[in-house]
Amino acid sequence: MVYIFNDTQMAEFKRLVARYPEGKQKSALLPVLHLAQESFDGWLPTEALDYVASLLQIEPIEVYEVATFYSMYNLKPVGKYVFEVCQTGPCMISGSDSIIDYIKQVLSIQPGETTKDGLFTLKLVECLGACGYAPMMQVGKIYKEHLTKEKVDAIIAEYRQVANKN
Amino acid sequence: MGVKLLLEKANVPGIRSFEVYRREGGYRSVEKALKEMNPESIVEEVKKSGLRGRGGAGFPTGMKWSFIAKPEGVPRHLVCNADESEPGTFKDRYLMEFLPHLLLEGLIVSSFALGSNDTYIYIRGEYAWIPDILEEAIEEAKAAGFLGKNILGTGFDCNIHVQRGGGAYICGEETALIESLEGKRGNPRIKPPFPAIQGLWMRPTVVNNVETLAAIVPIINMGGDEYAKIGVGRSTGTKLISACGNINKPGVYEIDMTISVEEFIYSDEYCGGIKGGKKLKACIPGGSSVPILPANLLLKTAKGETRYMNYESLSDGGFATGSMLGSGGFIVLDEDQCIVKNTLTLARFYRHESCGQCSPCREGTGWMEKILYKIEHGKGSMSDIDLLWDIQRKIEGNTICPLGDAAAWPVAAAIRHFRDEFEWHINNPELSQTSNFGLQHYADPIHVPA
């Protein structure tokens, strides 16, 4: 894997940096890390962080300290689809425990693990701001809300189908 | 039906587009503010409106605006706090997702009032699909001459930029948000200097919540005095409440702050009652940080008076018997819910979200989670309750930012009002693993001292 943006990604990088005043390009760090994660297999190895540092002309440590602080940056490889299931109060009282148990059972993985086929990772997260539509999980950019066991089955089947087609 | 100032048009088909929003009367406040008013008179109207920050703290917006420093030659910035992360709160998401132009309209007027030519929306990273909605709306507004250079020929320039966060509750705190916007860890700054003097890139900055900025639109359209007539006392205007938990109709509701808590929970116009016909046990009325109240103290104050959905009534009795309106994140718990477990999930949340700068918060939140975990799993002892109380006391007020208080309050209130449920867990280590303490006396009429 080569950690260099292609032309489309570089154009997006330039658009992100242009939002800030001259000399304040470091401000673009969080959005650029999102871009890098999306561009490079869903996670950020040290090489990717160093690349981001070089693009923004800041020290690598400035990137490391940010990448390790925020919960959305994956510093280890993850599956193609990351199930980020909310477990905070409002989701818990609406039944998130049984959804988490069910996902563990059907995918045979524990939180933090990835299925052997590399398709699914289970991650337990804190409040995602969907409390009225609980239980819920985030998969990529999308929120899957009002979860039931049947809905979880359907979601897994759908992603398996998409992955098989590609 | 109560007064609707923000969500009145939320169900109009296509309201997300500029064309429909404009046809429905949108962007009038920009025309009025930029052509007929000046920055000072806008600030005056906002002061007159009595609008208080809708993010949770409830600080008067007009006063906050009047603090902004205006040093010669230094750019100023308005930053919209869309880092909505307080458990129970999902109202800003609703506004941005369904009424993006309402937020932009409020932002343009507010940017003009504060002299911000580059305004930033800092949105929580998990709301990953909303920046696209906002950016599309920005392009539409730009094409129609409401954003960009020389807006409506008035000479005022304004650009709005959307930045995603990286997943950190702490970035809802305004100085942590500014740090994050500068590409750093979300460690809150020591105040002073306040952002109004030295904020983003050390320039004068105002940070306001999404709902607060949206409320600027009706304030300019109707005038501050008219806005202040809605509501009651110092709770003026309307407030968005995001209701969740064990209710029939979870969702985002706009209220005019004159309705009672009982009406809000049981009326079909709002929550529609408790799910499955169960009984109400407890409620966290303003986002996870505010004190949890048992059903009896939620519906009536300690004086036996009806409690209303506004800043003053919800805080009646202080923390001893009251709570707060906070962010409007209204979490309802039915008779089958376990207060110990609920408190544990909140303690875990705050431990996870502590930035780690201040020892009382960094260490204390971890301690509280571990002790609550012990109690919840049948391994607690009576002294743990006093230890929990002691730890939360040592966190509160001893940290740079309010996250410490926010972590301490839920634990304190749970012990204050539900101490017997904690004791039951400890005395019944096995039974508590398979059954619940239940409703008990938490909904009984309050004994009002003569």
Coordinates of C-alpha atoms in Angstrom, one line a residue:
Chain A
M1 CA 0.0 0.0 0.0
V2 CA 1.4 3.4 -1.0
Y3 CA 0.3 6.2 1.2
I4 CA -0.1 9.0 -1.4
F5 CA -3.3 10.8 -2.4
N6 CA -4.4 10.3 -6.0
D7 CA -5.5 13.4 -8.0
T8 CA -9.1 13.3 -6.8
Q9 CA -8.0 13.0 -3.2
M10 CA -5.4 15.7 -3.6
A11 CA -8.0 18.1 -5.1
E12 CA -10.1 17.4 -2.0
F13 CA -7.1 18.0 0.2
K14 CA -6.6 21.4 -1.4
R15 CA -10.2 22.3 -1.0
L16 CA -10.0 21.5 2.8
V17 CA -6.9 23.6 3.3
A18 CA -8.3 26.5 1.4
R19 CA -10.9 27.1 4.1
Y20 CA -8.4 28.5 6.6
P21 CA -6.3 31.6 6.5
E22 CA -2.7 31.6 5.1
G23 CA -0.4 29.9 7.5
K24 CA -3.2 28.2 9.5
Q25 CA -3.2 25.0 7.4
K26 CA -2.8 22.9 10.5
S27 CA -6.5 23.7 11.1
A28 CA -7.3 21.2 8.3
L29 CA -5.8 18.3 10.2
L30 CA -9.0 16.6 11.4
P31 CA -10.7 16.7 8.0
V32 CA -7.5 15.6 6.3
L33 CA -7.2 12.7 8.6
H34 CA -10.8 11.7 7.7
L35 CA -9.8 12.0 4.1
A36 CA -6.7 9.8 4.6
Q37 CA -8.6 7.2 6.5
E38 CA -11.3 7.0 3.8
S39 CA -8.6 6.9 1.1
F40 CA -6.3 4.3 2.8
D41 CA -8.3 1.2 3.7
G42 CA -10.2 2.6 6.6
W43 CA -7.3 3.0 9.0
L44 CA -4.2 5.1 9.6
P45 CA -0.8 3.4 9.9
T46 CA 2.1 5.6 10.9
E47 CA 3.1 6.0 7.3
A48 CA -0.2 7.6 6.6
L49 CA 0.1 9.9 9.6
D50 CA 3.6 10.9 8.5
Y51 CA 2.3 11.6 5.0
V52 CA -0.4 13.9 6.4
A53 CA 2.2 15.7 8.5
S54 CA 4.3 16.3 5.4
L55 CA 1.4 17.6 3.4
L56 CA 0.4 20.1 6.1
Q57 CA 4.0 21.0 6.8
I58 CA 3.7 20.1 10.5
E59 CA 5.7 17.8 12.8
P60 CA 4.6 14.1 12.8
I61 CA 4.0 14.3 16.6
E62 CA 1.4 17.0 16.0
V63 CA -0.5 14.5 13.9
Y64 CA 0.0 11.5 16.2
E65 CA -1.3 13.4 19.3
V66 CA -4.5 14.3 17.4
A67 CA -5.0 10.9 15.8
T68 CA -4.7 9.2 19.2
F69 CA -7.1 11.7 20.9
Y70 CA -10.2 11.4 18.7
S71 CA -12.2 8.2 18.7
M72 CA -13.0 8.1 15.0
Y73 CA -9.5 7.5 13.8
N74 CA -8.6 3.8 13.5
L75 CA -5.0 3.1 14.4
K76 CA -5.3 -0.6 13.7
P77 CA -6.7 -2.4 10.6
V78 CA -10.5 -2.8 10.6
G79 CA -12.9 -4.8 8.6
K80 CA -14.6 -3.4 5.4
Y81 CA -17.7 -2.6 7.5
V82 CA -17.3 -1.3 11.0
F83 CA -20.4 -1.7 13.2
E84 CA -20.1 1.0 15.8
V85 CA -22.9 0.2 18.2
C86 CA -23.9 2.9 20.8
Q87 CA -24.1 1.6 24.4
T88 CA -24.7 4.9 26.3
G89 CA -27.7 5.4 28.7
P90 CA -30.5 6.2 26.3
C91 CA -29.5 3.4 23.9
M92 CA -29.0 1.0 26.9
I93 CA -32.5 1.7 28.3
S94 CA -33.9 1.1 24.8
G95 CA -32.2 -2.4 24.5
S96 CA -28.7 -1.9 23.0
D97 CA -27.3 -4.7 25.2
S98 CA -29.3 -7.4 23.4
I99 CA -28.4 -6.0 20.0
I100 CA -24.7 -6.1 21.0
D101 CA -25.0 -9.6 22.3
Y102 CA -26.8 -10.6 19.1
I103 CA -24.1 -9.1 16.8
K104 CA -21.4 -10.9 18.9
Q105 CA -23.2 -14.2 18.4
V106 CA -24.0 -14.0 14.7
L107 CA -20.6 -12.7 13.7
S108 CA -18.7 -14.7 16.4
I109 CA -16.5 -11.8 17.4
Q110 CA -16.0 -9.7 20.5
P111 CA -15.9 -5.9 20.5
G112 CA -12.7 -4.7 18.9
E113 CA -12.4 -7.8 16.7
T114 CA -12.9 -8.4 13.0
T115 CA -14.5 -11.4 11.3
K116 CA -12.1 -13.9 9.7
D117 CA -13.3 -12.9 6.2
G118 CA -12.2 -9.3 7.0
L119 CA -15.7 -8.0 6.4
F120 CA -17.0 -6.9 9.8
T121 CA -15.5 -5.2 12.8
L122 CA -17.6 -4.7 16.0
K123 CA -16.8 -1.5 17.9
L124 CA -18.7 -0.3 21.0
V125 CA -19.0 3.5 21.0
E126 CA -20.5 6.2 23.2
C127 CA -23.5 8.4 22.3
L128 CA -23.8 9.2 18.6
G129 CA -26.7 11.6 18.9
A130 CA -29.5 9.3 17.8
C131 CA -31.1 8.7 21.2
G132 CA -34.6 9.0 19.9
Y133 CA -34.0 6.3 17.3
A134 CA -32.4 3.8 19.6
P135 CA -30.9 1.2 19.6
M136 CA -28.6 2.2 16.8
M137 CA -25.2 1.8 15.2
Q138 CA -23.1 3.7 12.7
V139 CA -21.7 1.9 9.6
G140 CA -19.3 4.2 7.7
K141 CA -21.2 7.4 7.0
I142 CA -24.6 5.9 7.7
Y143 CA -26.7 5.6 10.9
K144 CA -28.7 2.4 11.2
E145 CA -31.5 3.1 13.6
H146 CA -34.4 1.4 15.5
L147 CA -32.3 -1.8 15.4
T148 CA -33.9 -5.2 16.0
K149 CA -32.4 -8.6 15.6
E150 CA -34.2 -9.0 12.2
K151 CA -32.8 -5.7 11.1
V152 CA -29.3 -6.7 12.1
D153 CA -29.7 -9.9 10.0
A154 CA -30.8 -7.9 7.0
I155 CA -27.9 -5.4 7.3
I156 CA -25.3 -8.2 7.5
A157 CA -26.9 -10.0 4.6
E158 CA -27.0 -6.8 2.5
Y159 CA -23.3 -6.0 3.1
R160 CA -22.3 -9.6 2.4
Q161 CA -24.1 -9.4 -0.9
V162 CA -22.4 -6.1 -1.8
A163 CA -19.0 -7.6 -0.9
N164 CA -19.6 -10.7 -2.9
K165 CA -20.5 -8.7 -6.0
N166 CA -17.2 -6.7 -5.9
Chain B
M1 CA -50.7 23.4 19.3
G2 CA -48.0 25.6 20.8
V3 CA -46.1 28.4 19.0
K4 CA -43.6 27.1 16.4
L5 CA -40.8 29.5 15.5
L6 CA -38.1 27.0 14.3
L7 CA -39.9 23.9 13.1
E8 CA -43.0 25.6 11.7
K9 CA -41.9 24.7 8.1
A10 CA -40.1 21.5 8.9
N11 CA -42.7 19.4 7.2
V12 CA -43.0 21.5 4.0
P13 CA -42.0 19.1 1.1
G14 CA -38.6 20.2 -0.3
I15 CA -37.9 22.7 2.5
R16 CA -34.2 21.6 2.4
S17 CA -33.8 23.3 -0.9
F18 CA -33.1 27.1 -1.2
E19 CA -36.0 27.5 -3.7
V20 CA -38.7 26.2 -1.4
Y21 CA -37.2 27.7 1.7
R22 CA -37.1 31.1 0.1
R23 CA -40.6 30.8 -1.3
E24 CA -41.8 30.0 2.3
G25 CA -40.4 33.3 3.5
G26 CA -36.8 32.3 4.2
Y27 CA -33.9 34.7 4.2
R28 CA -36.2 37.7 5.0
S29 CA -34.2 38.3 8.2
V30 CA -31.0 38.6 6.2
E31 CA -32.6 41.3 4.0
K32 CA -33.9 43.1 7.0
A33 CA -30.7 42.9 9.1
L34 CA -28.2 43.8 6.3
K35 CA -30.4 46.6 4.7
E36 CA -32.3 48.1 7.6
M37 CA -30.2 47.4 10.6
N38 CA -26.6 47.7 11.8
P39 CA -24.6 45.3 13.9
E40 CA -25.3 47.3 17.1
S41 CA -29.1 47.3 16.6
I42 CA -29.1 43.6 15.9
V43 CA -27.2 42.9 19.2
E44 CA -29.8 45.1 20.9
E45 CA -32.7 43.1 19.5
V46 CA -31.0 39.8 20.6
K47 CA -30.6 41.3 24.1
K48 CA -34.2 42.4 24.2
S49 CA -35.3 38.9 23.1
G50 CA -33.9 37.4 26.3
L51 CA -32.5 34.5 24.2
R52 CA -30.4 32.1 26.2
G53 CA -27.8 29.8 24.8
R54 CA -29.5 26.6 23.7
G55 CA -26.5 24.3 24.0
G56 CA -27.0 23.7 27.7
A57 CA -25.5 26.5 29.7
G58 CA -28.3 29.0 29.1
F59 CA -26.1 32.1 29.0
P60 CA -27.8 35.2 27.6
T61 CA -26.8 35.3 23.9
G62 CA -27.0 39.1 23.5
M63 CA -24.7 39.6 26.4
K64 CA -22.2 37.1 25.0
W65 CA -22.2 38.9 21.7
S66 CA -21.6 42.3 23.4
F67 CA -18.3 41.0 24.9
I68 CA -16.6 40.5 21.6
A69 CA -13.5 42.6 21.3
K70 CA -13.0 44.8 18.2
P71 CA -9.3 45.5 17.9
E72 CA -8.3 47.4 14.8
G73 CA -7.3 45.2 11.9
V74 CA -7.9 41.9 13.6
P75 CA -10.5 39.6 12.0
R76 CA -13.3 38.3 14.2
H77 CA -15.0 34.9 13.9
L78 CA -18.3 33.4 14.6
V79 CA -18.2 29.6 15.2
C80 CA -21.3 27.5 15.2
N81 CA -21.1 24.7 17.7
A82 CA -22.7 21.7 16.0
D83 CA -20.7 19.2 18.1
E84 CA -23.9 17.9 19.6
S85 CA -22.8 15.0 21.8
E86 CA -24.6 15.2 25.2
P87 CA -26.4 11.9 25.6
G88 CA -30.1 12.4 25.1
T89 CA -29.6 15.4 22.7
F90 CA -30.3 15.1 19.0
K91 CA -32.1 18.4 18.2
D92 CA -29.3 20.2 16.3
R93 CA -29.0 17.2 14.1
Y94 CA -32.7 17.5 13.2
L95 CA -32.3 21.3 12.4
M96 CA -29.3 20.8 10.2
E97 CA -30.6 17.8 8.5
F98 CA -34.1 19.1 7.7
L99 CA -33.7 22.9 7.8
P100 CA -30.2 23.6 6.7
H101 CA -31.1 27.0 5.3
L102 CA -32.6 28.1 8.7
L103 CA -29.2 27.6 10.3
L104 CA -27.5 29.4 7.4
E105 CA -29.9 32.3 7.6
G106 CA -29.2 32.7 11.3
L107 CA -25.5 32.4 10.7
I108 CA -25.4 35.1 8.1
V109 CA -27.3 37.6 10.3
S110 CA -25.2 36.7 13.3
S111 CA -22.0 37.0 11.3
F112 CA -23.0 40.5 10.2
A113 CA -23.8 41.4 13.8
L114 CA -20.4 40.2 15.0
G115 CA -18.3 41.2 11.9
S116 CA -17.3 37.7 11.0
N117 CA -16.3 37.3 7.3
D118 CA -15.2 33.7 7.7
T119 CA -17.7 31.7 9.9
Y120 CA -17.2 28.1 10.8
I121 CA -19.6 25.3 11.5
Y122 CA -17.8 22.7 13.7
I123 CA -19.9 19.5 13.4
R124 CA -19.4 16.3 15.3
G125 CA -17.5 13.9 13.0
E126 CA -20.1 11.1 13.4
Y127 CA -22.8 13.2 11.7
A128 CA -20.9 12.4 8.5
W129 CA -23.7 12.9 6.1
I130 CA -24.8 16.3 7.3
P131 CA -21.8 18.3 6.0
D132 CA -22.9 17.4 2.5
I133 CA -26.3 18.8 3.2
L134 CA -24.9 22.0 4.6
E135 CA -22.4 22.5 1.8
E136 CA -25.1 22.0 -0.8
A137 CA -27.2 24.6 1.0
I138 CA -24.2 27.0 1.2
E139 CA -23.6 26.7 -2.6
E140 CA -27.3 27.5 -3.2
A141 CA -27.2 30.5 -0.9
K142 CA -24.1 31.7 -2.5
A143 CA -25.6 31.4 -6.0
A144 CA -28.6 33.5 -4.8
G145 CA -26.3 36.2 -3.5
F146 CA -26.9 35.6 0.3
L147 CA -23.4 34.4 0.9
G148 CA -20.0 35.2 -0.5
K149 CA -18.8 38.6 -1.6
N150 CA -20.9 41.8 -1.3
I151 CA -24.1 40.1 0.0
L152 CA -27.2 41.7 -1.5
G153 CA -25.0 44.6 -2.6
T154 CA -24.5 45.8 0.9
G155 CA -20.7 45.4 0.9
F156 CA -20.8 42.7 3.5
D157 CA -18.7 39.6 2.7
C158 CA -19.3 36.3 4.4
N159 CA -18.2 32.7 3.8
I160 CA -19.4 29.7 5.8
H161 CA -17.1 26.7 6.1
V162 CA -18.1 23.3 7.5
Q163 CA -15.5 21.3 9.5
R164 CA -16.0 17.8 10.8
G165 CA -14.7 16.8 14.3
G166 CA -13.0 13.5 15.0
G167 CA -15.2 12.1 17.7
A168 CA -14.8 13.8 21.1
Y169 CA -17.6 15.0 23.4
I170 CA -15.2 17.5 25.0
C171 CA -15.1 19.5 21.7
G172 CA -18.6 20.8 22.6
E173 CA -16.9 22.9 25.2
E174 CA -16.2 26.1 23.4
T175 CA -12.4 26.4 24.0
A176 CA -11.9 22.7 23.3
L177 CA -13.9 23.3 20.1
I178 CA -11.6 26.1 19.2
E179 CA -8.5 24.0 19.8
S180 CA -9.9 21.3 17.7
L181 CA -10.7 23.8 14.9
E182 CA -7.1 24.7 15.0
G183 CA -6.1 21.1 14.4
K184 CA -5.2 20.1 17.9
R185 CA -6.4 17.8 20.7
G186 CA -9.6 19.0 22.3
N187 CA -8.1 20.2 25.5
P188 CA -10.1 23.0 27.0
R189 CA -8.2 26.3 27.6
I190 CA -7.9 28.1 30.9
K191 CA -10.2 31.2 30.9
P192 CA -9.5 34.1 30.9
P193 CA -8.7 35.0 28.2
F194 CA -12.3 34.3 27.0
P195 CA -12.9 33.5 23.4
A196 CA -14.5 36.9 22.9
I197 CA -11.1 38.4 23.4
Q198 CA -8.8 35.6 22.2
G199 CA -10.5 32.7 20.5
L200 CA -9.9 31.0 17.2
W201 CA -6.2 31.7 16.1
M202 CA -6.2 34.1 19.1
R203 CA -8.7 36.3 17.4
P204 CA -12.0 37.6 19.0
T205 CA -14.5 34.7 18.6
V206 CA -18.1 33.9 19.5
V207 CA -19.1 30.3 19.7
N208 CA -22.9 29.6 19.7
N209 CA -25.0 26.5 19.5
V210 CA -26.9 25.6 16.3
E211 CA -30.4 26.1 17.9
T212 CA -29.3 29.5 19.3
L213 CA -28.2 30.7 15.9
A214 CA -31.4 29.4 14.2
A215 CA -33.4 31.4 16.8
I216 CA -31.8 34.6 15.6
V217 CA -34.0 34.3 12.5
P218 CA -37.4 34.7 14.3
I219 CA -35.9 37.3 16.6
I220 CA -34.9 39.6 13.7
N221 CA -38.2 38.9 11.9
M222 CA -40.5 39.6 14.8
G223 CA -38.4 41.9 16.9
G224 CA -36.8 41.1 20.3
D225 CA -39.7 42.4 22.3
E226 CA -42.3 40.2 20.5
Y227 CA -40.0 37.2 20.9
A228 CA -39.7 37.9 24.6
K229 CA -43.5 37.7 25.0
I230 CA -43.4 34.0 24.1
G231 CA -42.6 31.8 27.1
V232 CA -42.5 32.7 30.7
G233 CA -40.1 34.8 32.9
R234 CA -36.5 34.4 31.8
S235 CA -37.4 31.4 29.7
T236 CA -38.3 33.4 26.5
G237 CA -39.0 32.1 23.1
T238 CA -39.2 28.4 22.1
K239 CA -37.0 25.5 23.0
L240 CA -36.3 22.3 21.1
I241 CA -36.6 19.2 23.2
S242 CA -35.2 15.9 22.0
A243 CA -37.2 13.2 23.8
C244 CA -36.0 9.7 24.1
G245 CA -36.1 6.6 26.3
N246 CA -39.2 4.6 27.2
I247 CA -41.8 6.8 25.6
N248 CA -44.3 6.2 22.8
K249 CA -43.2 9.0 20.6
P250 CA -39.5 9.8 20.8
G251 CA -38.4 12.7 18.6
V252 CA -37.7 16.4 18.5
Y253 CA -40.4 18.8 19.7
E254 CA -40.6 22.6 19.8
I255 CA -42.2 23.9 23.0
D256 CA -42.9 27.4 24.2
M257 CA -41.7 26.6 27.7
T258 CA -45.2 27.2 29.3
I259 CA -46.3 23.5 29.3
S260 CA -46.0 21.3 32.3
V261 CA -43.6 18.3 32.4
E262 CA -46.6 16.0 32.9
E263 CA -48.3 17.4 29.7
F264 CA -45.0 17.0 27.8
I265 CA -44.7 13.3 28.8
Y266 CA -48.3 12.2 28.5
S267 CA -49.9 14.4 25.8
D268 CA -50.2 12.8 22.4
E269 CA -48.8 16.0 20.9
Y270 CA -45.5 15.3 22.5
C271 CA -44.1 12.0 24.0
G272 CA -47.5 10.3 24.0
G273 CA -47.0 8.6 27.4
I274 CA -44.8 5.8 28.7
K275 CA -44.2 2.9 26.3
G276 CA -46.2 -0.3 26.9
G277 CA -48.5 1.5 29.4
K278 CA -45.7 1.2 32.1
K279 CA -45.2 3.6 34.9
L280 CA -42.7 6.5 34.9
K281 CA -39.8 5.9 37.3
A282 CA -37.3 8.7 36.6
C283 CA -36.2 11.2 34.0
I284 CA -33.1 13.1 33.1
P285 CA -34.7 16.3 31.7
G286 CA -31.8 18.2 30.1
G287 CA -29.1 15.9 28.8
S288 CA -27.1 13.2 30.6
S289 CA -25.2 15.8 32.7
V290 CA -28.1 17.2 34.6
P291 CA -29.5 15.6 37.8
I292 CA -31.8 12.6 37.3
L293 CA -35.1 13.1 39.2
P294 CA -37.6 10.4 40.4
A295 CA -41.1 10.6 38.9
N296 CA -42.6 12.5 41.9
L297 CA -40.0 15.3 41.9
L298 CA -40.1 15.5 38.2
L299 CA -43.8 16.2 37.9
K300 CA -44.0 18.4 41.0
T301 CA -41.5 20.6 42.9
A302 CA -40.7 19.8 46.5
K303 CA -43.2 22.5 47.4
G304 CA -45.9 20.4 45.7
E305 CA -46.3 22.8 42.7
T306 CA -46.6 21.7 39.1
R307 CA -43.2 21.6 37.4
Y308 CA -43.0 23.2 33.9
M309 CA -40.7 22.7 31.0
N310 CA -38.5 25.8 31.4
Y311 CA -35.2 26.9 32.9
E312 CA -36.6 28.2 36.2
S313 CA -39.2 25.6 37.0
L314 CA -36.9 22.6 36.2
S315 CA -34.2 24.0 38.4
D316 CA -36.6 24.9 41.2
G317 CA -35.2 23.4 44.5
G318 CA -31.6 23.5 43.3
F319 CA -29.8 20.3 43.0
A320 CA -31.4 19.0 46.3
T321 CA -34.8 18.5 44.7
G322 CA -34.5 20.0 41.2
S323 CA -32.6 19.6 37.9
M324 CA -31.9 21.7 34.8
L325 CA -33.4 22.3 31.3
G326 CA -29.8 22.0 30.0
S327 CA -29.6 21.1 26.3
G328 CA -33.2 19.8 26.2
G329 CA -32.2 16.1 26.0
F330 CA -35.1 14.6 27.7
I331 CA -34.4 10.9 28.8
V332 CA -37.4 9.0 30.2
L333 CA -36.9 5.8 32.3
D334 CA -39.8 3.4 33.0
E335 CA -40.4 1.3 36.1
D336 CA -38.3 -1.6 34.7
Q337 CA -35.1 0.5 34.4
C338 CA -32.2 0.1 36.8
I339 CA -30.8 3.4 38.1
V340 CA -27.4 1.8 39.0
K341 CA -26.9 0.5 35.5
N342 CA -28.0 3.7 33.9
T343 CA -25.6 5.6 36.1
L344 CA -22.8 3.2 35.2
T345 CA -23.3 3.8 31.4
L346 CA -23.1 7.5 32.0
A347 CA -20.0 7.2 34.2
R348 CA -18.4 5.1 31.5
F349 CA -19.3 7.8 29.0
Y350 CA -17.6 10.6 31.0
R351 CA -14.5 8.4 31.6
H352 CA -14.3 7.8 27.9
E353 CA -14.7 11.5 27.1
S354 CA -12.5 13.1 29.7
C355 CA -9.6 14.8 27.9
G356 CA -7.2 13.8 30.7
Q357 CA -5.9 17.3 31.4
C358 CA -7.1 17.7 35.0
S359 CA -6.4 14.9 37.5
P360 CA -9.7 15.0 39.4
C361 CA -11.6 14.4 36.2
R362 CA -9.2 12.0 34.5
E363 CA -8.8 9.8 37.6
G364 CA -12.2 10.4 39.2
T365 CA -14.3 9.4 36.2
G366 CA -12.4 6.1 36.0
W367 CA -12.9 5.5 39.7
M368 CA -16.6 6.2 39.5
E369 CA -17.0 3.8 36.6
K370 CA -15.1 1.0 38.4
I371 CA -17.1 1.3 41.6
L372 CA -20.4 1.5 39.8
Y373 CA -19.4 -1.6 37.8
K374 CA -18.7 -3.4 41.0
I375 CA -22.1 -2.5 42.5
E376 CA -24.0 -3.3 39.3
H377 CA -22.3 -6.7 39.1
G378 CA -23.1 -7.7 42.7
K379 CA -19.7 -7.1 44.1
G380 CA -20.3 -3.7 45.9
S381 CA -20.1 -2.9 49.6
M382 CA -21.9 -0.2 51.5
S383 CA -18.8 1.9 51.9
D384 CA -18.7 2.1 48.0
I385 CA -21.7 4.4 48.1
D386 CA -20.0 6.9 50.4
L387 CA -16.8 6.6 48.3
L388 CA -18.7 7.4 45.1
W389 CA -20.2 10.4 46.9
D390 CA -16.8 11.5 48.0
I391 CA -15.2 11.2 44.6
Q392 CA -17.9 13.2 42.8
R393 CA -17.5 15.9 45.4
K394 CA -13.8 16.1 44.7
I395 CA -14.3 16.4 40.9
E396 CA -17.0 19.0 41.0
G397 CA -15.6 22.5 40.7
N398 CA -12.0 21.3 40.5
T399 CA -11.4 21.1 36.8
I400 CA -10.6 23.6 34.0
C401 CA -13.9 22.9 32.1
P402 CA -17.4 21.8 33.1
L403 CA -16.9 18.2 32.0
G404 CA -15.9 17.4 35.6
D405 CA -19.1 18.8 36.9
A406 CA -21.0 17.1 34.1
A407 CA -19.5 13.7 35.2
A408 CA -20.1 14.4 38.9
W409 CA -23.7 15.5 38.8
P410 CA -25.4 12.3 37.4
V411 CA -23.6 10.2 40.0
A412 CA -24.5 12.6 42.8
A413 CA -28.2 12.8 41.8
A414 CA -28.5 9.1 41.5
I415 CA -27.2 8.5 45.0
R416 CA -29.2 11.5 46.4
H417 CA -32.6 10.2 45.1
F418 CA -32.0 6.5 44.6
R419 CA -29.7 5.6 47.5
D420 CA -32.0 2.7 48.5
E421 CA -31.7 1.2 45.1
F422 CA -27.9 1.2 45.4
E423 CA -28.3 -0.4 48.9
W424 CA -30.6 -3.0 47.5
H425 CA -28.0 -3.9 44.9
I426 CA -25.4 -4.3 47.5
N427 CA -27.6 -6.3 49.9
N428 CA -28.9 -8.5 47.2
P429 CA -25.8 -9.4 45.1
E430 CA -27.4 -12.4 43.4
L431 CA -31.0 -11.3 43.1
S432 CA -29.9 -8.0 41.6
Q433 CA -28.3 -9.9 38.7
T434 CA -31.6 -11.3 37.6
S435 CA -34.2 -8.8 38.7
N436 CA -34.8 -5.1 39.2
F437 CA -35.5 -2.9 42.2
G438 CA -38.6 -1.6 40.3
L439 CA -40.7 1.4 40.8
Q440 CA -40.9 1.3 44.7
H441 CA -41.9 4.6 46.1
Y442 CA -40.4 6.8 43.4
A443 CA -43.7 8.0 42.1
D444 CA -45.4 8.4 45.4
P445 CA -46.9 11.8 46.2
I446 CA -44.4 14.1 47.7
H447 CA -44.7 14.9 51.4
V448 CA -44.9 18.7 51.5
P449 CA -43.8 20.1 54.8
A450 CA -46.4 22.4 56.3

